[in-house]
Coordinates of C-alpha atoms in Angstrom, one line a residue:
M1 CA 7.2 6.2 -37.5
L2 CA 9.3 9.2 -36.4
I3 CA 7.9 11.0 -33.4
Y4 CA 9.0 14.5 -32.5
T5 CA 8.7 15.8 -28.9
P6 CA 10.8 18.8 -27.6
K7 CA 11.8 17.0 -24.4
I8 CA 12.4 13.3 -24.2
T9 CA 12.0 12.1 -20.6
S10 CA 12.0 8.6 -19.1
R11 CA 8.2 8.9 -19.0
T12 CA 8.0 9.7 -22.7
E13 CA 10.3 6.7 -23.5
Y14 CA 8.3 4.4 -21.3
T15 CA 4.9 5.4 -22.7
F16 CA 5.8 5.3 -26.4
N17 CA 7.5 2.0 -25.9
L18 CA 4.4 0.6 -24.2
I19 CA 2.1 1.8 -27.0
F20 CA 4.2 1.5 -30.1
D21 CA 6.4 -1.5 -29.2
T22 CA 4.4 -3.6 -26.7
V23 CA 0.8 -3.0 -27.9
W24 CA 1.1 -2.1 -31.6
E25 CA 4.5 -3.6 -32.4
I26 CA 5.4 -0.7 -34.7
E27 CA 9.0 0.4 -35.3
Y28 CA 9.4 4.0 -34.1
K29 CA 12.0 6.6 -33.2
L30 CA 11.8 9.5 -30.8
T31 CA 13.5 12.7 -31.7
D32 CA 13.8 16.2 -30.1
D33 CA 15.6 17.6 -33.2
V34 CA 13.0 19.8 -34.9
E35 CA 15.1 20.3 -38.1
F36 CA 15.6 16.5 -38.5
F37 CA 11.8 16.1 -38.1
K38 CA 11.0 18.7 -40.7
E39 CA 13.2 17.1 -43.3
Y40 CA 11.9 13.5 -42.6
T41 CA 9.7 12.5 -45.5
A42 CA 8.2 9.2 -44.2
N43 CA 5.5 8.6 -41.5
K44 CA 5.9 11.1 -38.7
L45 CA 4.0 12.4 -35.7
N46 CA 4.4 15.6 -33.9
Y47 CA 3.8 15.4 -30.1
S48 CA 4.3 18.9 -28.7
S49 CA 2.4 22.0 -27.8
K50 CA 2.0 23.3 -31.4
K51 CA 2.1 22.3 -35.1
I52 CA 5.3 22.7 -37.0
D53 CA 3.7 22.3 -40.5
D54 CA 0.8 20.2 -41.6
E55 CA 2.0 16.9 -40.1
F56 CA 0.0 14.6 -37.9
F57 CA -0.3 16.3 -34.6
I58 CA -1.3 15.3 -31.0
K59 CA -1.2 18.2 -28.6
R60 CA 0.6 17.2 -25.4
Y61 CA -0.9 17.9 -22.0
G62 CA 2.4 17.9 -20.2
L63 CA 2.3 15.0 -17.7
L64 CA 5.1 13.2 -19.5
E65 CA 7.4 16.2 -19.0
E66 CA 6.8 16.5 -15.3
E67 CA 8.7 14.8 -12.5
G68 CA 7.3 13.6 -9.2
V69 CA 3.6 13.2 -8.2
S70 CA 1.1 16.0 -7.8
V71 CA -2.7 16.2 -7.6
Q72 CA -4.1 16.1 -11.2
E73 CA -7.0 18.0 -12.5
I74 CA -9.0 15.3 -14.2
N75 CA -12.0 16.4 -16.3
F76 CA -13.9 13.9 -18.5
N77 CA -15.4 14.1 -21.9
E78 CA -16.2 11.5 -24.5
W79 CA -14.7 10.4 -27.8
N80 CA -16.1 7.6 -29.9
S81 CA -18.2 6.5 -27.0
L82 CA -15.1 6.2 -24.8
P83 CA -14.4 8.4 -21.7
I84 CA -11.3 10.6 -22.2
F85 CA -9.4 13.1 -20.1
Y86 CA -6.5 15.5 -20.6
Q87 CA -8.4 16.9 -23.5
N88 CA -6.8 19.1 -26.1
S89 CA -8.2 21.5 -28.7
D90 CA -10.3 20.0 -31.6
E91 CA -7.6 17.7 -33.0
I92 CA -8.2 14.4 -34.8
I93 CA -7.4 12.7 -31.5
P94 CA -9.0 15.1 -29.1
F95 CA -7.0 14.2 -26.0
D96 CA -3.4 13.5 -24.9
V97 CA -3.7 9.7 -25.2
F98 CA 0.0 9.4 -24.1
S99 CA -0.4 11.3 -20.9
A100 CA -3.7 9.6 -20.1
T101 CA -2.2 6.1 -20.8
F102 CA 0.7 6.9 -18.5
F103 CA -1.5 8.1 -15.7
L104 CA -3.5 4.9 -15.7
V105 CA -0.9 2.4 -16.3
S106 CA 1.7 3.8 -14.0
R107 CA -1.0 3.7 -11.2
Y108 CA -0.3 7.4 -10.6
E109 CA -3.5 7.7 -8.5
E110 CA -2.2 5.0 -6.1
Y111 CA 0.7 7.4 -5.1
L112 CA -1.8 10.2 -4.3
P113 CA -3.6 10.5 -0.9
H114 CA -6.4 7.9 -0.7
I115 CA -8.5 5.9 1.8
K116 CA -7.3 2.3 2.3
D117 CA -9.3 -0.7 3.3
H118 CA -8.9 -2.7 6.5
Y119 CA -6.0 -4.7 4.9
N120 CA -4.3 -1.3 4.1
R121 CA -5.0 -1.7 0.3
F122 CA -5.9 0.7 -2.4
T123 CA -9.5 -0.1 -3.2
A124 CA -11.4 -0.4 -6.5
K125 CA -13.9 2.3 -5.3
E126 CA -11.1 4.8 -4.8
S127 CA -10.1 4.4 -8.5
L128 CA -10.9 6.8 -11.3
A129 CA -12.1 3.7 -13.3
Y130 CA -14.8 2.9 -10.8
K131 CA -15.9 6.5 -10.2
H132 CA -16.3 7.0 -14.0
N133 CA -17.7 3.6 -14.9
F134 CA -15.0 2.1 -16.9
L135 CA -13.5 -0.4 -14.5
D136 CA -14.9 -3.4 -16.5
R137 CA -13.4 -2.0 -19.8
P138 CA -9.7 -2.1 -20.8
L139 CA -9.8 1.6 -21.6
V140 CA -6.2 2.1 -22.7
N141 CA -6.6 -0.8 -25.2
L142 CA -9.9 0.7 -26.4
W143 CA -8.2 4.1 -26.8
L144 CA -5.4 2.6 -28.8
L145 CA -7.8 0.7 -31.0
E146 CA -9.5 3.9 -32.0
C147 CA -6.2 5.7 -32.4
K148 CA -5.0 2.8 -34.6
K149 CA -8.0 3.4 -37.0
V150 CA -7.1 7.2 -37.2
L151 CA -3.4 6.4 -37.9
L152 CA -4.2 3.9 -40.6
N153 CA -6.4 6.4 -42.2
H154 CA -3.6 9.0 -42.2
F155 CA -0.7 6.6 -42.8
P156 CA -2.0 3.7 -45.0
S157 CA 1.5 2.1 -45.2
L158 CA 1.7 1.5 -41.4
T159 CA 1.7 -2.2 -40.5
F160 CA 0.3 -3.2 -37.1
S161 CA 0.9 -6.6 -35.5
D162 CA -1.8 -9.2 -36.0
K163 CA -2.3 -10.0 -32.3
K164 CA -5.1 -12.4 -31.2
F165 CA -7.0 -12.8 -28.0
S166 CA -5.1 -15.0 -25.5
Y167 CA -5.8 -16.5 -22.1
Q168 CA -3.8 -17.5 -19.0
S169 CA -5.1 -19.2 -15.9
T170 CA -3.6 -18.5 -12.5
I171 CA -4.4 -20.5 -9.4
D172 CA -3.5 -19.5 -5.9
I173 CA -2.8 -22.2 -3.3
D174 CA -3.5 -20.5 0.0
N175 CA -4.5 -23.7 1.7
A176 CA -3.7 -26.9 -0.2
Y177 CA -5.7 -29.1 2.3
C178 CA -8.7 -28.3 4.5
F179 CA -7.9 -30.9 7.2
L180 CA -4.7 -32.6 6.2
E181 CA -1.1 -31.6 7.0
K182 CA -2.1 -29.1 9.7
G183 CA 0.0 -30.7 12.5
F184 CA -1.1 -32.2 15.8
V185 CA -1.7 -28.9 17.7
R186 CA -3.8 -27.3 15.0
S187 CA -5.8 -30.5 14.3
T188 CA -6.5 -31.0 18.0
A189 CA -7.6 -27.4 18.5
S190 CA -9.9 -27.7 15.5
F191 CA -11.5 -30.9 17.0
I192 CA -12.0 -29.1 20.4
K193 CA -13.5 -26.1 18.7
S194 CA -16.0 -28.3 16.7
A195 CA -16.9 -30.2 19.9
F196 CA -17.5 -26.9 21.7
E197 CA -19.8 -25.8 18.8
M198 CA -21.5 -29.2 18.8
D199 CA -20.7 -29.6 15.1
K200 CA -20.8 -33.4 14.9
E201 CA -20.8 -33.5 11.1
L202 CA -17.5 -31.5 10.9
I203 CA -15.9 -33.7 13.6
K204 CA -16.8 -36.8 11.6
Q205 CA -15.6 -35.3 8.3
R206 CA -12.3 -34.2 9.8
K207 CA -11.8 -37.7 11.4
D208 CA -12.7 -39.5 8.2
V209 CA -10.3 -37.4 6.1
L210 CA -7.4 -37.8 8.7
L211 CA -8.0 -41.6 8.8
G212 CA -7.9 -41.8 5.0
K213 CA -11.6 -42.8 4.6
E214 CA -12.5 -39.7 2.7
K215 CA -10.7 -37.3 0.4
D216 CA -9.8 -33.9 1.7
P217 CA -12.3 -31.4 0.1
Y218 CA -9.6 -28.9 -1.0
D219 CA -7.6 -31.6 -2.8
T220 CA -8.9 -30.8 -6.2
F221 CA -5.7 -30.7 -8.0
E222 CA -6.1 -33.7 -10.4
L223 CA -9.4 -32.1 -11.5
Q224 CA -7.7 -28.9 -12.3
L225 CA -4.8 -30.6 -14.2
S226 CA -7.4 -32.6 -16.2
L227 CA -9.4 -29.5 -17.2
N228 CA -6.4 -27.5 -18.1
K229 CA -4.9 -30.3 -20.2
R230 CA -8.2 -30.8 -22.0
Y231 CA -8.3 -27.2 -23.1
D232 CA -4.5 -26.8 -23.4
V233 CA -4.5 -23.9 -20.9
D234 CA -1.4 -22.0 -19.9
V235 CA -1.3 -22.1 -16.1
V236 CA 0.7 -20.5 -13.3
Y237 CA 0.3 -21.7 -9.7
F238 CA 1.2 -19.4 -6.8
I239 CA 2.2 -21.2 -3.6
L240 CA 1.9 -19.9 -0.1
L241 CA 4.9 -21.0 1.9
A242 CA 4.5 -18.9 5.0
D243 CA 4.9 -19.5 8.7
Y244 CA 1.5 -19.9 10.3
G245 CA -0.1 -16.6 11.2
L246 CA -3.4 -14.8 11.5
N247 CA -3.8 -14.2 7.7
D248 CA -1.5 -17.1 6.6
K249 CA -3.2 -20.3 7.6
N250 CA -1.6 -22.6 5.0
C251 CA -0.2 -26.2 5.5
S252 CA 3.1 -26.7 7.2
V253 CA 5.9 -25.8 4.9
H254 CA 7.7 -28.9 6.2
S255 CA 4.9 -31.3 5.2
R256 CA 6.3 -34.0 2.9
K257 CA 2.9 -34.4 1.3
F258 CA 2.6 -30.7 0.5
Q259 CA 6.1 -30.6 -0.9
L260 CA 5.4 -33.6 -3.1
L261 CA 2.2 -31.8 -4.4
I262 CA 4.2 -28.8 -5.2
K263 CA 6.7 -30.9 -7.2
H264 CA 3.9 -32.6 -9.0
L265 CA 2.3 -29.3 -10.0
S266 CA 5.7 -28.1 -11.2
D267 CA 5.7 -31.0 -13.7
H268 CA 2.6 -29.7 -15.4
A269 CA 2.6 -25.9 -14.9
K270 CA 4.7 -22.8 -14.1
L271 CA 5.1 -22.1 -10.4
G272 CA 5.4 -18.8 -8.6
I273 CA 5.6 -17.6 -5.0
H274 CA 2.6 -16.3 -3.1
P275 CA 4.3 -13.9 -0.7
S276 CA 2.5 -14.0 2.7
F277 CA 0.5 -11.3 4.4
A278 CA 3.4 -11.3 7.0
S279 CA 5.9 -10.8 4.3
N280 CA 4.8 -7.2 3.9
A281 CA 6.3 -6.4 7.2
T282 CA 9.8 -7.5 6.5
F283 CA 11.9 -8.0 3.3
E284 CA 13.7 -10.9 5.0
T285 CA 10.4 -12.8 5.4
F286 CA 9.6 -12.6 1.7
A287 CA 13.2 -13.6 0.8
M288 CA 12.9 -16.7 3.1
E289 CA 9.5 -17.8 1.5
K290 CA 10.9 -17.5 -2.1
K291 CA 13.9 -19.5 -1.1
R292 CA 11.6 -22.2 0.3
L293 CA 9.9 -22.7 -3.0
E294 CA 13.2 -22.7 -4.9
N295 CA 14.5 -25.4 -2.5
I296 CA 11.5 -27.5 -3.2
I297 CA 11.3 -27.3 -7.0
K298 CA 15.1 -26.9 -7.5
K299 CA 14.9 -24.0 -9.8
E300 CA 14.8 -20.2 -9.6
V301 CA 11.4 -18.6 -8.9
E302 CA 10.5 -15.7 -11.2
F303 CA 6.8 -15.4 -10.8
S304 CA 4.9 -13.8 -7.9
R305 CA 1.5 -12.7 -6.6
Q306 CA 0.9 -11.1 -3.2
H307 CA -1.3 -13.0 -0.8
F308 CA -4.5 -10.9 -0.2
L309 CA -3.4 -8.9 -3.3
K310 CA -1.6 -6.7 -0.8
L311 CA 0.3 -4.3 -3.1
D312 CA 2.0 -1.2 -1.7
L313 CA 3.5 0.9 -4.5
P314 CA 6.4 1.2 -5.1
K315 CA 7.7 -0.8 -2.1
T316 CA 6.3 -4.2 -3.0
Y317 CA 7.6 -4.1 -6.6
R318 CA 11.0 -2.9 -5.5
N319 CA 11.2 -5.9 -3.2
L320 CA 10.3 -8.2 -6.0
I321 CA 13.0 -6.6 -8.3
E322 CA 15.6 -6.9 -5.6
L323 CA 14.9 -10.7 -5.3
S324 CA 15.1 -11.1 -9.1
V325 CA 11.3 -11.7 -9.6
K326 CA 10.6 -11.0 -13.3
D327 CA 6.8 -11.3 -13.5
D328 CA 4.1 -10.2 -11.0
Y329 CA 0.4 -11.1 -11.2
T330 CA -1.0 -8.9 -8.3
M331 CA -2.5 -6.1 -10.5
G332 CA -6.2 -6.5 -9.8
Y333 CA -8.8 -5.8 -7.2
A334 CA -10.2 -8.2 -4.6
S335 CA -13.6 -6.5 -4.3
L336 CA -14.6 -6.0 -8.0
P337 CA -13.7 -7.5 -11.4
G338 CA -12.1 -5.4 -14.0
F339 CA -8.9 -3.7 -14.9
R340 CA -7.0 -2.0 -12.1
A341 CA -4.5 -0.4 -14.6
S342 CA -7.2 -0.1 -17.3
I343 CA -5.2 -2.3 -19.6
C344 CA -5.4 -6.0 -20.6
T345 CA -1.8 -6.2 -21.9
P346 CA 1.1 -7.1 -19.7
F347 CA 3.4 -4.1 -19.1
Y348 CA 6.5 -3.1 -17.3
F349 CA 6.4 -1.4 -13.9
Y350 CA 7.3 2.3 -13.9
D351 CA 8.6 3.5 -10.6
L352 CA 7.2 7.0 -10.2
E353 CA 9.3 7.9 -7.2
L354 CA 12.6 7.1 -9.0
E355 CA 11.2 8.2 -12.4
T356 CA 12.5 5.1 -14.1
S357 CA 11.2 2.1 -16.1
T358 CA 12.0 -1.3 -14.6
N359 CA 12.3 -4.9 -15.9
L360 CA 9.5 -6.2 -13.7
K361 CA 6.6 -7.2 -16.0
V362 CA 3.1 -6.7 -14.6
H363 CA 0.4 -9.2 -15.6
P364 CA -3.0 -7.6 -14.8
F365 CA -5.8 -10.1 -14.0
A366 CA -9.4 -9.3 -14.6
V367 CA -11.5 -11.7 -12.6
M368 CA -11.2 -13.7 -9.3
D369 CA -13.4 -16.4 -7.9
A370 CA -13.4 -14.9 -4.4
T371 CA -14.6 -11.5 -5.7
F372 CA -18.0 -13.0 -6.7
N373 CA -18.5 -15.3 -3.8
Y374 CA -17.1 -13.2 -0.9
Y375 CA -17.5 -9.6 -2.0
L376 CA -20.3 -9.4 -4.5
R377 CA -22.3 -12.4 -3.2
T378 CA -23.4 -13.4 -6.7
S379 CA -24.4 -16.8 -7.7
P380 CA -22.2 -18.9 -10.0
E381 CA -24.6 -18.1 -12.9
Q382 CA -24.5 -14.4 -12.2
S383 CA -20.7 -14.6 -11.9
L384 CA -20.4 -16.3 -15.3
S385 CA -22.5 -13.6 -16.9
M386 CA -20.1 -10.9 -15.5
I387 CA -17.0 -12.9 -16.5
K388 CA -18.4 -13.3 -20.1
K389 CA -18.7 -9.5 -20.4
I390 CA -15.1 -9.0 -19.3
I391 CA -14.0 -11.6 -21.8
D392 CA -16.0 -10.0 -24.6
N393 CA -14.4 -6.6 -23.8
I394 CA -10.9 -8.2 -24.0
K395 CA -11.7 -10.0 -27.2
L396 CA -12.8 -6.8 -28.8
V397 CA -9.2 -5.5 -28.5
D398 CA -7.5 -8.9 -29.1
G399 CA -6.1 -8.6 -25.5
H400 CA -4.9 -11.0 -22.9
F401 CA -7.3 -12.4 -20.3
I402 CA -6.0 -13.6 -16.9
S403 CA -8.2 -15.3 -14.3
L404 CA -7.5 -16.0 -10.7
W405 CA -8.9 -19.1 -9.0
H406 CA -8.2 -21.0 -5.8
N407 CA -8.1 -24.8 -5.4
E408 CA -11.0 -24.8 -2.9
T409 CA -13.4 -23.3 -5.5
W410 CA -13.7 -26.8 -7.0
S411 CA -14.4 -28.4 -3.6
E412 CA -18.2 -28.1 -3.3
Y413 CA -17.4 -27.6 0.4
K414 CA -19.3 -25.1 2.5
E415 CA -19.4 -21.7 0.9
W416 CA -18.1 -23.1 -2.4
K417 CA -21.1 -25.5 -2.8
G418 CA -22.4 -25.1 -6.4
W419 CA -19.2 -23.3 -7.7
S420 CA -17.2 -26.3 -9.1
K421 CA -18.4 -26.0 -12.7
L422 CA -17.9 -22.2 -13.1
Y423 CA -14.2 -22.6 -14.2
E424 CA -15.1 -25.1 -16.9
K425 CA -18.0 -23.0 -18.1
M426 CA -15.6 -20.1 -18.4
L427 CA -13.1 -22.3 -20.4
E428 CA -15.9 -23.4 -22.7
Y429 CA -16.9 -19.7 -23.4
I430 CA -13.3 -18.8 -24.1
Y431 CA -12.4 -21.7 -26.4
N432 CA -15.7 -22.5 -28.1

């Protein structure tokens, strides 16, 4: 496919590479030479402000030719039951799908003024996807599915990739153990607090776990490994290795038991760093935490997901790039399930401030256990219904589904009582 556009920018190259190379896997070439385009006799597409002849034409809106970030005038319409914006005149594809894709995937709206939550995060309810009711749909993939039908009708010789639905499980270890490996001071303080609150049951449970009479409730790792082996699941674990703090209450990083657990998990799955809440304050803190994990597993760490999903664009991703992280899994919302970047295909981060594509691959997740229990307050049964809808929407476009779980979700402890079977039911729906 030869594609003509009068001005080839870094945004243009990024967007066409995402669509034609990553999603469709179609060979293509960009050109700004109008005479060369006119003479070309094979499949060709004109992406400009006006037609040249009677070639296939998509009228450009102009976002890909701009530089910097400015407030956008977004007006919605509908095409084939899908919401669209950046409409053009009555063409076969009645909107600039390339500009609209770039706006959503680059997270353009997160660079614009917005209200942050109490953790200083961009929230789901601030997003265009939430406000226009497409957060639970991978809109970019759905657009491209419809565009694919149009292109095949116009260019019967085009060959698209035969992609299939795929799944990857990701598990965050914010706190490997509920009672164990907390150190003398923290354990003593917890006993005193329970005594003050007259919680005899918790005192007994903590004592029994520390004396080895009872298993720590958060130690659910063998169950996870067994389930994932049974279904042959591709898994990535993200390990929090922070110094103790208000929002980083993990086990001691010096605990031998904790380190042995990490090594054990690395024998069965890929491991990534879970940069702490505190790491957002200084680059050096993040670098130290990443080095801790590398020292434990004796290999370079290339995967990352921010603790509390604390993502500050472009700062967070620039820090990851500087420390040679290649894959990030933070792209999703804490408060609602769905598609933060409106896509269910891993994509490369585009730095809007520097106007350049990067080598950091972003893996968007669609559902998180804590979203249902802590934010939406849904039951496991209601949660499964919502997860199935997300999976169906991804299967419709042969996309990639990523879930986010925590080891305590299998614990049947306190607020997680009744939740231990949800993950397996999700796997059954995916694979059966």
